[in-house]
Amino acid sequence: MQLISHVAHLLDGGAGLWLAPGQGQAPDGCVVVATSGSTGDAKLVVLHRDALTAAARAARERLGFDATWHLTLAPQYVAGLMVLVRGHLGDGVRTAASDLSGLDPAPGRNCLSIVATQLYRALESPSVTAMLARFDAVLVGGAALRPELRSRAEAEGVRVIETYGMSETCGGVVWDGAPLPGVEVTLGERGRIGIGGPTVFEGYLDDSGALRPSAVNGMVVTNDRGHFEAGRLVIDGRFDDVVISGGVNVDLAQVRRAVAALDPDTDVLAVDDAEWGARVVLFATSGTLASWRDDLRGTLPPAALPRQLVTLDALPRTGGGKPDRGILLGLVQS
């Protein structure tokens, strides 16, 4: 893959690299990626090679070994990009399909980075599951990892590490709730999560191509809320996930967890509603609204139950593997 050599050239001191959609000029020594844009507001994120290198070295320190890294995610987004960076600084990169077919562990240590949906589908195939169990570490990020899904994987011998991070931090820099070496995690008002350290981005590119630094005192201030439990970070959801429906606060993160426990190929949004203020909408590939409400009734309070079901052949996803909420919202509003 030509992109592997381009990333290697950047890390070895070459010129900037543009990976975001469209055309543009990357600042010297930097790569430009787009956020996954699950809500349709993708931004151009500028990551310096020093930050990429710091993130990869911190991952190596946490693992305790060098490895061959296997690419199954779009390399234009940060999760895939970091596979290339870790592999360049480690024992190399191998590629496989997004459905994990064609995985071919190299001699020595092997690691993989995937999203939860890939893990769920892999566990439906005994042969792919057996292949995953041969890896020394399987990083799972991009969205919350359900405990029951993790337990299923680990029961099959898959060495799972749940990661948390974002494009602005060079991807997942909190592993199983513990920051990687050199990474700082803080909690602000109402549990707002901040991430600092050497993996923080340079800033965003505006429409004119100018760099706009956006870290606050060296910290990426996220829109996520969380708390520490036994010294480890627990993600509670996003601030914009709390809506008011029928005069009652509804936490969409809680709804998504309950729905995903029944079927991970789903998503939940809230839209304006003249009667309820906000209407909870469920997107799924099967079922009826009545059956979903019945199945969720013992888990969710009445106000949090979906009031509309949109049935799809398949859930649209971004290149980073997240549900494409811009497309989903358009289906409701069209």
Tab-separated table of C-alpha atoms in Angstrom:
chain	number	residue	atom	x	y	z
A	1	MET	CA	0.000	0.000	0.000
A	2	GLN	CA	1.481	3.318	-1.106
A	3	LEU	CA	0.093	5.127	1.917
A	4	ILE	CA	2.314	3.054	4.212
A	5	SER	CA	5.397	4.498	2.528
A	6	HIS	CA	3.944	8.023	2.674
A	7	VAL	CA	3.389	7.731	6.434
A	8	ALA	CA	6.877	6.281	6.888
A	9	HIS	CA	8.333	9.211	4.923
A	10	LEU	CA	6.523	11.721	7.158
A	11	LEU	CA	7.692	10.018	10.350
A	12	ASP	CA	11.261	9.906	9.077
A	13	GLY	CA	11.343	13.676	8.600
A	14	GLY	CA	9.489	14.150	5.326
A	15	ALA	CA	7.014	16.826	4.305
A	16	GLY	CA	3.456	17.113	5.554
A	17	LEU	CA	0.838	14.576	4.514
A	18	TRP	CA	-2.809	15.278	3.622
A	19	LEU	CA	-5.153	12.363	4.393
A	20	ALA	CA	-8.424	14.273	4.779
A	21	PRO	CA	-11.028	14.296	1.981
A	22	GLY	CA	-10.490	16.854	-0.738
A	23	GLN	CA	-7.250	18.680	-1.393
A	24	GLY	CA	-5.100	20.902	0.750
A	25	GLN	CA	-1.627	21.598	2.066
A	26	ALA	CA	-0.537	19.968	5.292
A	27	PRO	CA	1.755	22.015	7.572
A	28	ASP	CA	5.368	20.879	7.553
A	29	GLY	CA	5.947	17.746	9.609
A	30	CYS	CA	2.232	17.185	10.127
A	31	VAL	CA	-0.549	14.969	8.855
A	32	VAL	CA	-4.074	16.275	8.301
A	33	VAL	CA	-6.947	13.893	9.008
A	34	ALA	CA	-10.674	14.423	9.265
A	35	THR	CA	-12.604	13.567	12.372
A	36	SER	CA	-14.997	10.705	11.720
A	37	GLY	CA	-17.847	13.201	11.523
A	38	SER	CA	-20.590	10.961	12.928
A	39	THR	CA	-22.818	14.021	13.354
A	40	GLY	CA	-21.907	15.585	10.038
A	41	ASP	CA	-19.503	18.170	11.484
A	42	ALA	CA	-16.143	16.685	10.522
A	43	LYS	CA	-13.120	18.900	11.211
A	44	LEU	CA	-9.620	18.957	9.763
A	45	VAL	CA	-7.265	17.851	12.535
A	46	VAL	CA	-3.526	18.584	12.363
A	47	LEU	CA	-1.252	16.033	14.068
A	48	HIS	CA	2.496	16.586	14.285
A	49	ARG	CA	4.768	13.614	13.691
A	50	ASP	CA	6.142	14.093	17.220
A	51	ALA	CA	2.643	13.539	18.627
A	52	LEU	CA	2.099	10.464	16.437
A	53	THR	CA	5.449	9.067	17.503
A	54	ALA	CA	4.751	9.793	21.172
A	55	ALA	CA	1.415	7.947	20.974
A	56	ALA	CA	2.985	4.930	19.276
A	57	ARG	CA	5.861	4.759	21.750
A	58	ALA	CA	3.463	5.058	24.681
A	59	ALA	CA	1.468	2.140	23.259
A	60	ARG	CA	4.647	0.102	22.913
A	61	GLU	CA	5.592	0.910	26.516
A	62	ARG	CA	2.167	-0.167	27.781
A	63	LEU	CA	2.297	-3.415	25.798
A	64	GLY	CA	5.902	-4.143	26.725
A	65	PHE	CA	6.878	-5.421	23.279
A	66	ASP	CA	7.219	-4.488	19.607
A	67	ALA	CA	4.737	-6.073	17.231
A	68	THR	CA	3.530	-6.411	13.676
A	69	TRP	CA	0.358	-4.329	13.378
A	70	HIS	CA	-2.532	-5.410	11.151
A	71	LEU	CA	-4.580	-2.783	9.316
A	72	THR	CA	-8.301	-3.451	8.855
A	73	LEU	CA	-9.575	0.132	9.290
A	74	ALA	CA	-9.551	3.041	6.842
A	75	PRO	CA	-6.028	4.524	7.142
A	76	GLN	CA	-7.308	8.012	6.310
A	77	TYR	CA	-8.799	8.166	9.814
A	78	VAL	CA	-6.812	8.282	13.002
A	79	ALA	CA	-7.405	4.705	14.179
A	80	GLY	CA	-6.078	3.291	10.917
A	81	LEU	CA	-3.319	5.891	10.723
A	82	MET	CA	-2.054	4.920	14.173
A	83	VAL	CA	-1.808	1.279	13.071
A	84	LEU	CA	0.577	2.437	10.354
A	85	VAL	CA	2.567	4.558	12.800
A	86	ARG	CA	2.858	1.789	15.400
A	87	GLY	CA	3.837	-0.668	12.710
A	88	HIS	CA	6.495	1.634	11.284
A	89	LEU	CA	8.066	2.052	14.708
A	90	GLY	CA	7.573	-1.639	15.478
A	91	ASP	CA	7.871	-4.769	13.357
A	92	GLY	CA	5.902	-3.655	10.326
A	93	VAL	CA	2.351	-3.586	8.955
A	94	ARG	CA	0.162	-6.194	7.318
A	95	THR	CA	-3.249	-5.507	5.793
A	96	ALA	CA	-6.509	-7.448	5.858
A	97	ALA	CA	-10.131	-6.848	4.885
A	98	SER	CA	-12.492	-4.962	7.176
A	99	ASP	CA	-14.402	-8.216	7.817
A	100	LEU	CA	-11.085	-9.552	9.218
A	101	SER	CA	-10.779	-12.164	6.487
A	102	GLY	CA	-7.216	-12.619	5.353
A	103	LEU	CA	-5.649	-11.974	8.747
A	104	ASP	CA	-2.203	-13.501	8.647
A	105	PRO	CA	-0.148	-13.198	11.855
A	106	ALA	CA	3.563	-12.716	11.292
A	107	PRO	CA	6.265	-14.544	13.251
A	108	GLY	CA	6.664	-12.926	16.654
A	109	ARG	CA	4.137	-10.581	18.257
A	110	ASN	CA	0.997	-9.356	16.485
A	111	CYS	CA	-1.557	-6.643	17.318
A	112	LEU	CA	-4.771	-5.423	15.764
A	113	SER	CA	-7.030	-2.389	16.082
A	114	ILE	CA	-10.764	-2.780	15.336
A	115	VAL	CA	-14.158	-1.361	16.281
A	116	ALA	CA	-16.790	-3.150	18.365
A	117	THR	CA	-18.945	-4.031	15.356
A	118	GLN	CA	-16.015	-5.864	13.761
A	119	LEU	CA	-15.494	-7.809	16.973
A	120	TYR	CA	-19.168	-8.740	17.187
A	121	ARG	CA	-19.220	-10.034	13.612
A	122	ALA	CA	-15.912	-11.851	14.074
A	123	LEU	CA	-17.350	-13.806	17.001
A	124	GLU	CA	-20.059	-15.138	14.676
A	125	SER	CA	-17.330	-16.990	12.742
A	126	PRO	CA	-15.429	-19.717	14.612
A	127	SER	CA	-12.518	-19.504	12.174
A	128	VAL	CA	-12.122	-15.718	12.486
A	129	THR	CA	-12.518	-15.959	16.268
A	130	ALA	CA	-9.755	-18.561	16.399
A	131	MET	CA	-7.534	-16.277	14.313
A	132	LEU	CA	-8.161	-13.331	16.652
A	133	ALA	CA	-7.148	-15.487	19.590
A	134	ARG	CA	-3.682	-15.791	18.037
A	135	PHE	CA	-3.089	-12.040	18.426
A	136	ASP	CA	-1.207	-10.655	21.414
A	137	ALA	CA	-3.526	-7.645	21.706
A	138	VAL	CA	-6.809	-6.683	20.041
A	139	LEU	CA	-7.522	-2.992	20.564
A	140	VAL	CA	-11.239	-2.135	20.375
A	141	GLY	CA	-12.269	1.519	20.095
A	142	GLY	CA	-14.486	3.961	18.244
A	143	ALA	CA	-17.457	3.384	20.537
A	144	ALA	CA	-18.237	1.924	23.927
A	145	LEU	CA	-17.469	-1.789	24.237
A	146	ARG	CA	-20.315	-3.671	25.877
A	147	PRO	CA	-19.135	-5.809	28.832
A	148	GLU	CA	-20.978	-8.886	27.547
A	149	LEU	CA	-19.303	-8.587	24.132
A	150	ARG	CA	-15.903	-8.311	25.771
A	151	SER	CA	-16.657	-11.304	27.973
A	152	ARG	CA	-17.651	-13.386	24.941
A	153	ALA	CA	-14.409	-12.498	23.190
A	154	GLU	CA	-12.219	-13.165	26.200
A	155	ALA	CA	-13.929	-16.514	26.777
A	156	GLU	CA	-12.681	-17.451	23.302
A	157	GLY	CA	-9.141	-16.423	24.180
A	158	VAL	CA	-9.159	-12.994	22.500
A	159	ARG	CA	-6.903	-10.535	24.346
A	160	VAL	CA	-9.105	-7.432	24.324
A	161	ILE	CA	-8.015	-3.897	25.241
A	162	GLU	CA	-10.719	-1.203	25.174
A	163	THR	CA	-9.367	2.156	24.020
A	164	TYR	CA	-10.668	5.696	24.405
A	165	GLY	CA	-9.472	8.775	22.573
A	166	MET	CA	-10.172	10.839	19.483
A	167	SER	CA	-8.531	12.248	16.396
A	168	GLU	CA	-7.297	15.226	18.421
A	169	THR	CA	-5.290	12.921	20.749
A	170	CYS	CA	-3.774	10.626	18.077
A	171	GLY	CA	-6.535	8.110	18.688
A	172	GLY	CA	-7.004	5.913	21.718
A	173	VAL	CA	-4.621	6.966	24.483
A	174	VAL	CA	-6.602	5.585	27.424
A	175	TRP	CA	-6.485	1.781	27.527
A	176	ASP	CA	-8.888	-0.094	29.776
A	177	GLY	CA	-9.446	3.146	31.678
A	178	ALA	CA	-5.750	3.832	32.292
A	179	PRO	CA	-3.954	6.647	30.406
A	180	LEU	CA	-0.917	5.614	28.393
A	181	PRO	CA	2.456	6.754	29.767
A	182	GLY	CA	2.754	10.535	29.512
A	183	VAL	CA	-0.976	11.063	28.946
A	184	GLU	CA	-2.938	13.117	31.482
A	185	VAL	CA	-6.689	12.781	32.039
A	186	THR	CA	-8.665	15.335	34.045
A	187	LEU	CA	-12.318	15.729	34.966
A	188	GLY	CA	-13.819	19.206	34.915
A	189	GLU	CA	-17.242	20.511	35.790
A	190	ARG	CA	-19.925	17.799	35.717
A	191	GLY	CA	-17.277	15.245	34.791
A	192	ARG	CA	-16.155	16.789	31.502
A	193	ILE	CA	-13.085	14.858	30.315
A	194	GLY	CA	-9.844	16.596	29.366
A	195	ILE	CA	-6.829	14.866	27.788
A	196	GLY	CA	-3.323	16.313	27.753
A	197	GLY	CA	0.238	15.257	27.084
A	198	PRO	CA	2.553	14.821	24.094
A	199	THR	CA	-0.120	13.223	21.877
A	200	VAL	CA	-2.310	16.353	21.670
A	201	PHE	CA	-2.967	17.827	18.228
A	202	GLU	CA	-1.661	21.116	16.815
A	203	GLY	CA	-5.134	22.464	16.065
A	204	TYR	CA	-7.730	22.612	13.297
A	205	LEU	CA	-7.398	23.950	9.767
A	206	ASP	CA	-10.014	26.561	8.915
A	207	ASP	CA	-11.595	27.114	5.508
A	208	SER	CA	-8.674	29.284	4.416
A	209	GLY	CA	-6.127	26.600	5.313
A	210	ALA	CA	-4.852	28.489	8.358
A	211	LEU	CA	-4.029	26.581	11.528
A	212	ARG	CA	-6.281	27.373	14.491
A	213	PRO	CA	-4.793	26.070	17.773
A	214	SER	CA	-7.629	24.658	19.873
A	215	ALA	CA	-6.125	22.941	22.908
A	216	VAL	CA	-6.731	24.753	26.209
A	217	ASN	CA	-3.554	24.936	28.297
A	218	GLY	CA	-2.290	21.887	26.469
A	219	MET	CA	-5.507	19.932	27.087
A	220	VAL	CA	-8.117	18.670	24.648
A	221	VAL	CA	-11.414	19.549	26.329
A	222	THR	CA	-13.867	16.915	25.146
A	223	ASN	CA	-17.637	16.807	25.009
A	224	ASP	CA	-17.554	13.524	26.933
A	225	ARG	CA	-18.453	13.029	30.564
A	226	GLY	CA	-16.985	10.437	32.859
A	227	HIS	CA	-15.840	9.466	36.314
A	228	PHE	CA	-13.026	7.519	37.920
A	229	GLU	CA	-13.785	4.141	39.389
A	230	ALA	CA	-11.019	2.321	41.282
A	231	GLY	CA	-8.587	4.719	39.623
A	232	ARG	CA	-9.766	4.011	36.079
A	233	LEU	CA	-11.707	6.292	33.744
A	234	VAL	CA	-15.276	5.280	33.012
A	235	ILE	CA	-17.046	7.017	30.116
A	236	ASP	CA	-20.607	8.000	30.997
A	237	GLY	CA	-21.577	9.493	27.625
A	238	ARG	CA	-21.595	12.870	25.901
A	239	PHE	CA	-23.026	16.106	27.200
A	240	ASP	CA	-25.201	16.469	24.114
A	241	ASP	CA	-26.591	12.963	24.725
A	242	VAL	CA	-28.912	14.211	27.467
A	243	VAL	CA	-32.262	15.389	26.058
A	244	ILE	CA	-35.633	16.204	27.599
A	245	SER	CA	-38.561	14.102	26.416
A	246	GLY	CA	-41.952	14.696	27.981
A	247	GLY	CA	-40.318	16.797	30.700
A	248	VAL	CA	-37.944	13.963	31.718
A	249	ASN	CA	-34.161	13.868	31.206
A	250	VAL	CA	-33.197	11.000	28.870
A	251	ASP	CA	-29.572	9.886	28.578
A	252	LEU	CA	-29.115	8.655	25.006
A	253	ALA	CA	-25.889	6.916	26.007
A	254	GLN	CA	-27.900	4.745	28.393
A	255	VAL	CA	-30.446	4.025	25.653
A	256	ARG	CA	-27.709	3.096	23.178
A	257	ARG	CA	-26.128	0.691	25.669
A	258	ALA	CA	-29.447	-1.029	26.280
A	259	VAL	CA	-30.219	-1.275	22.563
A	260	ALA	CA	-26.720	-2.465	21.658
A	261	ALA	CA	-26.992	-5.234	24.240
A	262	LEU	CA	-29.786	-6.638	22.061
A	263	ASP	CA	-28.250	-5.800	18.665
A	264	PRO	CA	-24.989	-3.878	18.125
A	265	ASP	CA	-25.888	-2.952	14.540
A	266	THR	CA	-28.153	-0.167	15.812
A	267	ASP	CA	-28.071	3.468	16.822
A	268	VAL	CA	-30.267	5.942	18.670
A	269	LEU	CA	-30.840	9.650	18.071
A	270	ALA	CA	-33.231	12.271	19.402
A	271	VAL	CA	-35.069	14.710	17.146
A	272	ASP	CA	-37.298	17.688	17.876
A	273	ASP	CA	-40.911	16.760	18.490
A	274	ALA	CA	-43.875	19.084	18.882
A	275	GLU	CA	-45.532	16.877	21.506
A	276	TRP	CA	-42.603	15.456	23.475
A	277	GLY	CA	-39.946	18.139	22.995
A	278	ALA	CA	-37.497	15.438	21.917
A	279	ARG	CA	-38.416	12.107	20.327
A	280	VAL	CA	-36.137	9.081	20.755
A	281	VAL	CA	-35.587	7.370	17.391
A	282	LEU	CA	-34.157	3.871	17.052
A	283	PHE	CA	-32.368	2.744	13.876
A	284	ALA	CA	-32.189	-1.024	13.421
A	285	THR	CA	-32.133	-3.723	10.761
A	286	SER	CA	-35.015	-5.750	12.180
A	287	GLY	CA	-37.944	-5.760	14.588
A	288	THR	CA	-40.983	-3.583	15.141
A	289	LEU	CA	-41.349	-0.557	17.365
A	290	ALA	CA	-43.652	-2.518	19.662
A	291	SER	CA	-41.224	-5.445	19.980
A	292	TRP	CA	-38.279	-3.152	20.690
A	293	ARG	CA	-40.227	-1.251	23.344
A	294	ASP	CA	-41.286	-4.530	24.958
A	295	ASP	CA	-37.717	-5.842	24.986
A	296	LEU	CA	-36.347	-2.604	26.464
A	297	ARG	CA	-39.093	-1.954	28.980
A	298	GLY	CA	-37.383	-3.804	31.810
A	299	THR	CA	-34.083	-1.962	31.227
A	300	LEU	CA	-35.076	1.630	30.473
A	301	PRO	CA	-37.474	4.088	32.110
A	302	PRO	CA	-40.655	4.830	30.108
A	303	ALA	CA	-39.456	8.240	28.832
A	304	ALA	CA	-36.326	6.636	27.363
A	305	LEU	CA	-38.136	4.030	25.275
A	306	PRO	CA	-37.959	4.741	21.522
A	307	ARG	CA	-40.999	6.442	20.032
A	308	GLN	CA	-40.013	5.814	16.403
A	309	LEU	CA	-38.262	2.971	14.572
A	310	VAL	CA	-36.417	3.408	11.276
A	311	THR	CA	-35.617	0.034	9.693
A	312	LEU	CA	-32.557	-0.197	7.437
A	313	ASP	CA	-30.891	-2.931	5.414
A	314	ALA	CA	-27.598	-1.957	7.060
A	315	LEU	CA	-26.536	0.825	9.399
A	316	PRO	CA	-24.558	3.508	7.478
A	317	ARG	CA	-21.104	4.022	8.940
A	318	THR	CA	-18.290	6.528	8.561
A	319	GLY	CA	-14.826	5.558	7.386
A	320	GLY	CA	-13.857	5.355	11.042
A	321	GLY	CA	-16.499	2.695	11.711
A	322	LYS	CA	-18.945	4.846	13.676
A	323	PRO	CA	-22.642	5.153	12.785
A	324	ASP	CA	-23.033	7.996	10.289
A	325	ARG	CA	-25.484	10.102	12.246
A	326	GLY	CA	-25.659	12.758	9.555
A	327	ILE	CA	-27.204	10.224	7.189
A	328	LEU	CA	-29.428	8.796	9.924
A	329	LEU	CA	-30.737	12.213	10.891
A	330	GLY	CA	-31.515	12.913	7.255
A	331	LEU	CA	-33.632	9.760	7.065
A	332	VAL	CA	-35.829	11.049	9.882
A	333	GLN	CA	-36.103	14.575	8.572
A	334	SER	CA	-36.636	13.727	4.894
